[in-house]
Every structure is written in structure tokens, then in C-alpha cells.
Coordinates of C-alpha atoms in Angstrom, one line a residue:
X759 CA -3.6 -48.0 -6.7
X760 CA -7.2 -49.2 -6.0
X761 CA -8.2 -52.7 -5.1
X762 CA -9.5 -54.8 -7.9
X763 CA -13.2 -55.6 -8.0
X764 CA -14.0 -58.9 -6.5
X765 CA -14.7 -61.2 -9.5
X766 CA -17.6 -63.6 -9.8
X767 CA -16.7 -67.2 -9.2
X768 CA -18.5 -70.5 -8.5
X769 CA -18.8 -71.0 -4.8
X770 CA -16.5 -73.8 -3.5
X771 CA -14.7 -74.2 -6.8
X772 CA -11.1 -75.3 -6.3
X773 CA -7.7 -74.3 -7.7
X774 CA -4.4 -75.8 -6.5
X775 CA -0.8 -74.5 -6.9
X776 CA 2.3 -76.5 -6.1
X777 CA 5.9 -75.1 -5.9
X778 CA 8.4 -77.8 -6.8
X779 CA 12.1 -78.5 -6.4
X780 CA 14.4 -79.0 -9.4
X781 CA 17.5 -81.1 -8.5
X782 CA 20.5 -82.5 -10.3
X783 CA 20.4 -86.3 -10.7
X784 CA 24.2 -86.2 -10.1
X785 CA 24.4 -85.0 -6.5
X786 CA 20.7 -84.2 -5.8
X787 CA 21.5 -80.6 -4.9
X788 CA 19.1 -78.0 -6.3
X789 CA 19.8 -77.3 -10.0
X790 CA 19.1 -74.0 -12.0
X791 CA 17.1 -75.9 -14.6
X792 CA 13.8 -73.9 -14.6
X793 CA 14.3 -72.3 -18.0
X794 CA 15.1 -75.6 -19.7
X795 CA 12.2 -77.3 -18.1
X796 CA 9.7 -74.5 -18.9
X797 CA 10.9 -74.5 -22.5
X798 CA 10.1 -78.2 -22.9
X799 CA 6.8 -77.9 -21.0
X800 CA 5.7 -75.0 -23.3
X801 CA 5.2 -77.5 -26.1
X802 CA 3.1 -79.9 -24.0
X803 CA -0.7 -79.8 -23.8
X804 CA -1.4 -80.0 -20.0
X805 CA -4.2 -78.7 -17.8
X806 CA -3.6 -75.6 -15.8
X807 CA -0.2 -73.8 -16.0
X808 CA 3.5 -74.3 -15.4
X809 CA 5.5 -71.1 -14.7
X810 CA 8.7 -69.8 -13.1
X811 CA 9.1 -69.0 -9.4
X812 CA 11.6 -66.7 -7.5
X813 CA 14.8 -68.7 -8.2
X814 CA 16.0 -70.8 -11.1
X815 CA 15.7 -74.0 -9.1
X816 CA 12.0 -74.0 -8.6
X817 CA 8.8 -73.9 -10.7
X818 CA 5.1 -73.6 -9.9
X819 CA 2.4 -75.7 -11.4
X820 CA -1.3 -75.0 -11.1
X821 CA -4.6 -76.7 -12.0
X822 CA -7.4 -75.0 -13.8
X823 CA -10.6 -74.2 -12.0
X824 CA -11.8 -77.5 -10.6
X825 CA -15.2 -78.7 -9.2
X826 CA -14.0 -81.3 -6.8
X827 CA -11.3 -83.7 -5.4
X828 CA -11.6 -86.0 -8.4
X829 CA -10.9 -83.3 -10.9
X830 CA -8.0 -81.9 -8.8
X831 CA -6.4 -85.3 -8.5
X832 CA -6.8 -86.0 -12.3
X833 CA -5.2 -82.6 -13.3
X834 CA -2.4 -82.9 -10.8
X835 CA -1.6 -86.4 -12.0
X836 CA -1.6 -85.2 -15.6
X837 CA 0.8 -82.4 -14.7
X838 CA 3.0 -84.8 -12.7
X839 CA 3.2 -87.2 -15.6
X840 CA 4.1 -84.5 -18.2
X841 CA 6.7 -82.9 -15.9
X842 CA 8.3 -86.3 -15.1
X843 CA 8.7 -87.1 -18.8
X844 CA 10.2 -83.7 -19.5
X845 CA 12.5 -83.9 -16.5
X846 CA 13.8 -87.4 -17.6
X847 CA 14.5 -86.0 -21.0
X848 CA 16.6 -83.2 -19.4
X849 CA 18.2 -85.6 -16.8
X850 CA 16.9 -83.6 -13.8
X851 CA 14.9 -84.7 -10.8
X852 CA 11.6 -83.1 -9.5
X853 CA 10.3 -83.5 -6.0
X854 CA 7.9 -82.2 -3.4
X855 CA 8.8 -81.1 0.2
X856 CA 8.7 -77.7 1.8
X857 CA 12.5 -77.2 1.8
X858 CA 15.5 -78.8 0.1
X859 CA 17.4 -80.7 2.7
X860 CA 20.9 -79.4 2.2
X861 CA 21.0 -76.6 -0.4
X862 CA 23.1 -73.5 0.2
X863 CA 20.8 -70.4 -0.2
X864 CA 23.7 -68.2 -1.3
X865 CA 24.2 -70.3 -4.5
X866 CA 20.7 -69.7 -5.8
X867 CA 20.0 -67.5 -8.9
X868 CA 17.1 -65.2 -9.2
X869 CA 14.9 -66.1 -12.2
X870 CA 15.2 -63.4 -14.9
X871 CA 11.8 -61.7 -14.6
X872 CA 11.2 -58.1 -13.7
X873 CA 9.0 -58.8 -10.6
X874 CA 11.5 -61.3 -9.2
X875 CA 14.4 -58.8 -9.7
X876 CA 12.3 -56.1 -7.9
X877 CA 11.6 -58.4 -5.0
X878 CA 15.3 -59.4 -4.8
X879 CA 16.3 -55.7 -4.8
X880 CA 13.7 -55.0 -2.1
X881 CA 14.3 -58.0 0.2
X882 CA 18.0 -58.7 -0.3
X883 CA 19.2 -62.1 0.8
X884 CA 15.6 -63.0 2.0
X885 CA 14.7 -63.5 -1.7
X886 CA 17.2 -66.3 -2.2
X887 CA 16.3 -67.8 1.2
X888 CA 12.7 -67.8 -0.2
X889 CA 13.7 -71.0 -2.2
X890 CA 11.0 -72.8 -0.2
X891 CA 8.1 -74.8 -1.6
X892 CA 4.5 -74.5 -0.7
X893 CA 1.0 -75.6 -1.7
X894 CA -1.6 -72.9 -2.2
X895 CA -5.3 -73.6 -2.5
X896 CA -8.0 -71.2 -3.9
X897 CA -11.6 -71.6 -2.9
X898 CA -14.3 -69.8 -4.9
X899 CA -16.6 -67.5 -2.9
X900 CA -20.1 -66.3 -3.6
X901 CA -19.2 -62.7 -2.8
X902 CA -16.6 -60.5 -1.1
X903 CA -18.2 -60.4 2.3
X904 CA -18.6 -64.2 2.3
X905 CA -14.9 -64.4 1.3
X906 CA -13.9 -62.5 4.5
X907 CA -16.1 -64.7 6.7
X908 CA -14.5 -67.8 5.1
X909 CA -11.0 -66.3 5.5
X910 CA -11.4 -65.6 9.3
X911 CA -13.3 -68.9 9.9
X912 CA -10.6 -70.9 8.1
X913 CA -7.9 -69.2 10.3
X914 CA -8.9 -71.6 13.1
X915 CA -7.8 -74.5 10.8
X916 CA -4.3 -73.2 10.0
X917 CA -2.6 -75.5 12.6
X918 CA -4.5 -78.5 11.1
X919 CA -3.2 -77.7 7.6
X920 CA 0.3 -77.1 8.8
X921 CA 0.5 -80.5 10.6
X922 CA -1.2 -82.4 7.7
X923 CA 1.2 -81.0 5.1
X924 CA 4.5 -80.7 7.1
X925 CA 7.4 -81.8 5.0
X926 CA 10.3 -79.5 5.8
X927 CA 12.3 -80.7 8.8
X928 CA 15.7 -80.0 7.2
X929 CA 17.3 -76.7 6.3
X930 CA 20.9 -76.2 5.1
X931 CA 21.8 -79.8 5.9
X932 CA 20.5 -79.8 9.5
X933 CA 17.4 -81.1 11.3
X934 CA 15.7 -77.9 12.6
X935 CA 13.6 -79.8 15.1
X936 CA 10.5 -78.3 13.3
X937 CA 7.9 -80.3 11.4
X938 CA 7.5 -77.3 9.0
X939 CA 10.6 -75.1 9.0
X940 CA 9.4 -73.5 5.6
X941 CA 7.0 -71.1 7.4
X942 CA 9.9 -69.6 9.3
X943 CA 11.3 -68.3 6.0
X944 CA 7.9 -66.9 5.0
X945 CA 7.5 -65.2 8.4
X946 CA 10.7 -63.1 7.8
X947 CA 8.8 -61.0 5.3
X948 CA 7.3 -57.8 6.7
X949 CA 3.8 -58.3 5.2
X950 CA 3.4 -61.9 6.3
X951 CA 1.2 -63.5 9.0
X952 CA -2.5 -63.0 9.4
X953 CA -4.9 -60.7 7.5
X954 CA -6.4 -57.7 9.4
X955 CA -9.7 -58.4 11.2
X956 CA -12.3 -56.7 9.0
X957 CA -15.7 -58.3 8.2
X958 CA -16.9 -56.4 5.2
X959 CA -15.4 -55.8 1.8
X960 CA -16.0 -52.0 2.3
X961 CA -13.8 -52.1 5.4
X962 CA -11.2 -54.1 3.5
X963 CA -11.2 -51.7 0.6
X964 CA -10.6 -48.8 3.1
X965 CA -7.7 -50.8 4.7
X966 CA -6.1 -51.4 1.3
X967 CA -6.5 -47.8 0.3
X968 CA -4.7 -46.7 3.4
X969 CA -1.9 -49.2 2.9
X970 CA -1.6 -48.2 -0.8
X971 CA -1.2 -44.5 0.2
X972 CA 1.8 -45.4 2.3
X973 CA 3.5 -46.6 -0.8
X974 CA 4.2 -50.0 0.9
X975 CA 1.8 -52.1 -1.4
X976 CA 0.6 -51.9 -4.9
X977 CA -1.5 -55.1 -5.2
X978 CA -2.6 -58.1 -3.2
X979 CA 0.6 -59.9 -4.4
X980 CA 2.5 -57.7 -1.9
X981 CA 0.8 -59.4 1.1
X982 CA 2.3 -62.7 2.1
X983 CA -0.5 -63.5 4.5
X984 CA -1.3 -67.1 5.5
X985 CA -4.8 -66.7 3.9
X986 CA -5.5 -63.7 1.6
X987 CA -8.4 -62.7 -0.6
X988 CA -7.7 -62.8 -4.3
X989 CA -10.3 -60.4 -5.7
X990 CA -9.2 -60.9 -9.4
X991 CA -10.2 -64.6 -9.1
X992 CA -13.1 -64.2 -6.6
X993 CA -11.4 -66.6 -4.2
X994 CA -9.6 -66.8 -0.9
X995 CA -6.1 -68.4 -1.1
X996 CA -4.8 -70.6 1.7
X997 CA -1.0 -70.6 1.7
X998 CA 0.4 -72.3 4.8
X999 CA 0.9 -75.8 3.5
X1000 CA 4.3 -77.3 2.6
X1001 CA 4.3 -78.9 -0.8
X1002 CA 3.5 -82.6 -0.1
X1003 CA 5.8 -85.4 -1.3
X1004 CA 3.0 -86.8 -3.6
X1005 CA 0.3 -85.2 -5.7
X1006 CA -2.3 -87.6 -4.1
X1007 CA -1.6 -86.1 -0.7
X1008 CA -1.8 -82.6 -2.2
X1009 CA -5.2 -83.4 -3.7
X1010 CA -6.5 -84.8 -0.4
X1011 CA -5.4 -81.7 1.5
X1012 CA -7.2 -79.5 -1.1
X1013 CA -10.3 -81.7 -0.6
X1014 CA -10.1 -81.2 3.2
X1015 CA -10.0 -77.4 2.7
X1016 CA -13.0 -77.6 0.3
X1017 CA -15.0 -79.6 2.9
X1018 CA -14.1 -77.2 5.7
X1019 CA -15.1 -74.3 3.4
X1020 CA -18.5 -75.9 2.7
X1021 CA -19.0 -76.5 6.4
X1022 CA -18.3 -72.9 7.2
X1023 CA -20.3 -71.4 4.3
X1024 CA -23.5 -73.5 4.9
X1025 CA -23.5 -74.0 8.7
X1026 CA -22.0 -70.6 9.7
X1027 CA -20.9 -72.2 13.0
X1028 CA -18.5 -69.4 14.1
X1029 CA -19.3 -65.9 15.4
X1030 CA -16.2 -64.1 14.2
X1031 CA -14.2 -62.1 16.7
X1032 CA -10.8 -60.3 16.8
X1033 CA -10.1 -62.4 19.9
X1034 CA -9.9 -65.5 17.6
X1035 CA -6.4 -64.2 16.8
X1036 CA -5.2 -64.0 20.4
X1037 CA -3.9 -67.6 20.2
X1038 CA -3.3 -67.6 16.4
X1039 CA 0.4 -67.2 16.4
X1040 CA 0.8 -69.6 19.4
X1041 CA -1.2 -72.4 17.7
X1042 CA 0.6 -71.8 14.4
X1043 CA 4.0 -72.1 16.1
X1044 CA 3.0 -75.3 17.9
X1045 CA 1.9 -76.9 14.6
X1046 CA 5.1 -75.8 12.9
X1047 CA 7.4 -77.0 15.7
X1048 CA 5.6 -80.2 16.9
X1049 CA 3.1 -81.1 14.2
X1050 CA 0.3 -83.4 15.4
X1051 CA 1.8 -83.5 19.0
X1052 CA 1.7 -79.7 19.4
X1053 CA -0.9 -78.0 21.6
X1054 CA -4.0 -76.3 20.1
X1055 CA -5.9 -73.7 22.1
X1056 CA -9.5 -73.2 21.1
X1057 CA -9.8 -69.5 20.6
X1058 CA -13.4 -69.4 21.9
X1059 CA -13.5 -71.9 24.8
X1060 CA -9.7 -71.7 25.6
X1061 CA -9.7 -75.6 25.9
X1062 CA -6.3 -77.1 25.2
X1063 CA -5.7 -80.4 23.4
X1064 CA -3.3 -81.8 20.9
X1065 CA -3.3 -80.7 17.3
X1066 CA -4.0 -84.4 16.3
X1067 CA -7.1 -84.5 18.5
X1068 CA -8.3 -81.2 17.1
X1069 CA -7.7 -82.4 13.5
X1070 CA -9.5 -85.6 14.2
X1071 CA -12.5 -83.7 15.7
X1072 CA -12.6 -81.6 12.6
X1073 CA -13.1 -84.6 10.4
X1074 CA -16.2 -85.5 12.4
X1075 CA -17.6 -81.9 11.9
X1076 CA -17.1 -82.0 8.1
X1077 CA -18.0 -85.6 7.4
X1078 CA -21.4 -85.0 5.8
X1079 CA -19.9 -82.2 3.7
X1080 CA -17.1 -84.5 2.5
X1081 CA -19.8 -87.0 1.4
X1082 CA -21.7 -84.3 -0.5
X1083 CA -18.5 -83.2 -2.2
X1084 CA -17.5 -86.8 -3.1
X1085 CA -14.2 -86.7 -1.2
X1086 CA -15.0 -88.8 1.9
X1087 CA -12.8 -91.7 0.8
X1088 CA -9.8 -89.5 0.3
X1089 CA -10.4 -87.8 3.7
X1090 CA -10.8 -91.3 5.3
X1091 CA -7.2 -92.1 4.2
X1092 CA -6.0 -88.8 5.5
X1093 CA -7.7 -89.4 8.8
X1094 CA -6.1 -92.8 9.2
X1095 CA -2.7 -91.1 8.8
X1096 CA -3.6 -88.6 11.5
X1097 CA -4.5 -91.4 13.9
X1098 CA -1.1 -93.0 13.1
X1099 CA 0.6 -89.5 13.6
X1100 CA 2.0 -89.9 10.0
X1101 CA 2.8 -87.0 7.7
X1102 CA 5.6 -86.4 5.2
X1103 CA 8.0 -85.1 7.9
X1104 CA 7.7 -88.5 9.7
X1105 CA 8.5 -90.2 6.4
X1106 CA 11.6 -88.1 5.9
X1107 CA 12.9 -88.4 9.5
X1108 CA 12.3 -92.1 9.5
X1109 CA 14.7 -92.6 6.6
X1110 CA 17.4 -90.1 7.6
X1111 CA 17.2 -91.4 11.2
X1112 CA 18.0 -94.9 9.9
X1113 CA 21.2 -93.6 8.4
X1114 CA 20.2 -92.5 4.9
X1115 CA 22.4 -89.6 3.8
X1116 CA 20.6 -86.4 2.8
X1117 CA 21.4 -86.7 -0.9
X1118 CA 19.9 -90.2 -1.0
X1119 CA 16.9 -88.9 0.9
X1120 CA 16.3 -86.2 -1.8
X1121 CA 16.8 -89.0 -4.5
X1122 CA 14.0 -91.0 -2.7
X1123 CA 11.8 -87.8 -2.6
X1124 CA 12.2 -87.6 -6.4
X1125 CA 11.4 -91.3 -6.8
X1126 CA 8.2 -90.8 -4.7
X1127 CA 7.0 -87.7 -6.6
X1128 CA 8.0 -88.7 -10.1
X1129 CA 6.7 -92.2 -9.6
X1130 CA 3.4 -91.1 -8.3
X1131 CA 1.7 -93.6 -5.9
X1132 CA 0.0 -93.4 -2.6
X1133 CA 0.0 -90.4 -0.3

């Protein structure tokens, strides 16, 4: 199968996808309620889309093609309000967070859709363990070669995005010690990790053709890379973020990605090199494990500093671009939280560490997401 033609898109346009947890309001364990919720949502007029995900205890919502932070925030809020009303009618809870704190993966049911059954047959128990919840952000690109420059340039910011969005410290009822344990589930898939280092679309088409001939892949959906090109949309898709606990934080993180993309596209500050990836997995692990206090190695200078210091420095680099995009106020709030070493994992551990049982913690997560409010 050949690679799709890279579609035309508006440069720096934004699209946001959020995978969400569906829980019982009785015990706050995951509930197989996706079909019921999707049936109710099908009758509602909302922006974007609401669709099933791998197992029956999760859904994915997505905005339409947005211009900026303000539009993303408005559409996510409209989706949140409509989903909350539907969930209350069905007596279920909805929350963000990269993992459910205490669910048993073996109890999950695969959603009845041919692709999900295919993936379940192929990956076995990994498919049920893939009941994890992420935020994906699409950025419109002016052309396929520019998309690959943006993809490789954005790879330096993967630790930043992991630390900012981390919200998955608990797995199967235990504290993993990680800020983002969700990505360990993603890493189990054989076609995960980083994209190959090719700088032109012609080289990428040749790579895809070789992979396709092996019979391993049929489309870009088969790659679970941290960042992947999406030729049918004319975008790159950034996929490393945990789903935040509020839609306001999700919108702010999308705005941060858009500002980085503008900085990379206009200033072209990086000379791309395969050596950028020498420390990629190390930096990624440090951010997953330690969040803001992890170590970040600059792939070009080899300087080491904390992820928090590197994130803070990135805000200075993109400040003018954030002003041009109208998202400087939202990024200002995000920066204040970086300086306080606050992310959603800190919020979760603070409560459970003070003695809150995990079911009550999930209940609080639902209250935070369904009630809206500050990031």
C-alpha cells in the first residue's frame, strides 16, 4: 500500500484530541459505558467529534481545525459541557488523567469495531493494557518537507511536554514512582518510539514503501511514534502527552506546542542531525520518571540541566511567538506552574499522600474535569 499524498493545510492550524476515562459513580472503577455515552452524544450538536477508543471504558473527543488557543479552549469547553450533561444523565463519571489509578486491565472489554478486534488479535493482552489516556495535538504544515523539519525539531521538546502534562503516577492501584507511567504502556508496542531520521518527503515515501513491502504496516495508523506525520490531514501529530485533568490545561499545552512550532518554522533555529536522537530516549525517560526534576541533556551542546530549567528557557525563546498567536496569557499561567514544580501528578500525589483512598481520588478527578475550572 502506498503512502497517502500530503494534503494541503493551513500552516500552524491546530487540532486537539483527548482520550477520556469513563467510570462508575458507585465505586469509581472504570465502567464499560462507551456505547451508551456515544449514543447520547450522537444526538448533540457539538464541535469536533466524539468516537470510541480501544476498550469500552474510554472515548476520544476532538476539536475541529482551530486557528488558535482561544478557539481550542472554546471548543474543548463546549465538548466538556455536553459530555458532562450526558454523563450525568447516564449516572457515569468522566475524568482526565493518563491512567486509571486502580483498574484491573484483565477486566477491560475491547470495543466492538473491526480495527480494535484486529489490534486485539495482533497484540494480545497489550491491547487491554492500552486502556491509557493521552492528548494528541495536530499542527498544520505548509508542505511535507516542512513537516519533517518540524517533526525532528519538535523532538527536542518531548521531555518538556511529558513533564507539563504528566498525570499518570498510579497503575493497578500502586504508585509507580513515575510522573508519567502511561508512556511505558505505549513503549511496549513494536512500532513505537521515534520516527526515522529522514529530512525529505521523498525519503520518507521510500522508507514507508520498504516497510509496507514487509507486510508489517498498511498505513500511518500502524506507527505509534511519539510524533508522526499525518499526510491525510497535512499535519504532524504530537502524541506524548497524558490527558490533563482539566480542558484548560489541555488547551494551554496545545498553545505551547503551536508557539514552539511557529518558532521552529519561522526562525529555523536548529540544524537537524541524526545525533539529536543520541540522548532522545534518555531525556524521555528522565521526564517520565522524574518530571520537572529530571535531567535534560541538550543534544547539540551536551549541557545538562533540569527539565524544569529547560522548559523555563523554552518559554523565553517562544515568548514573541506566543504574543503573535495570542496565547501569551495562557502560557504565562503554565510558566508559573513550572516555576512552582506543579503538574497534575503533583496534584494527585498531594491528595493520595494525605490519606485519600484511590476511589475518592478518582471521584475528585471527575469533579475537577466535569466541573471545569482552572488548570
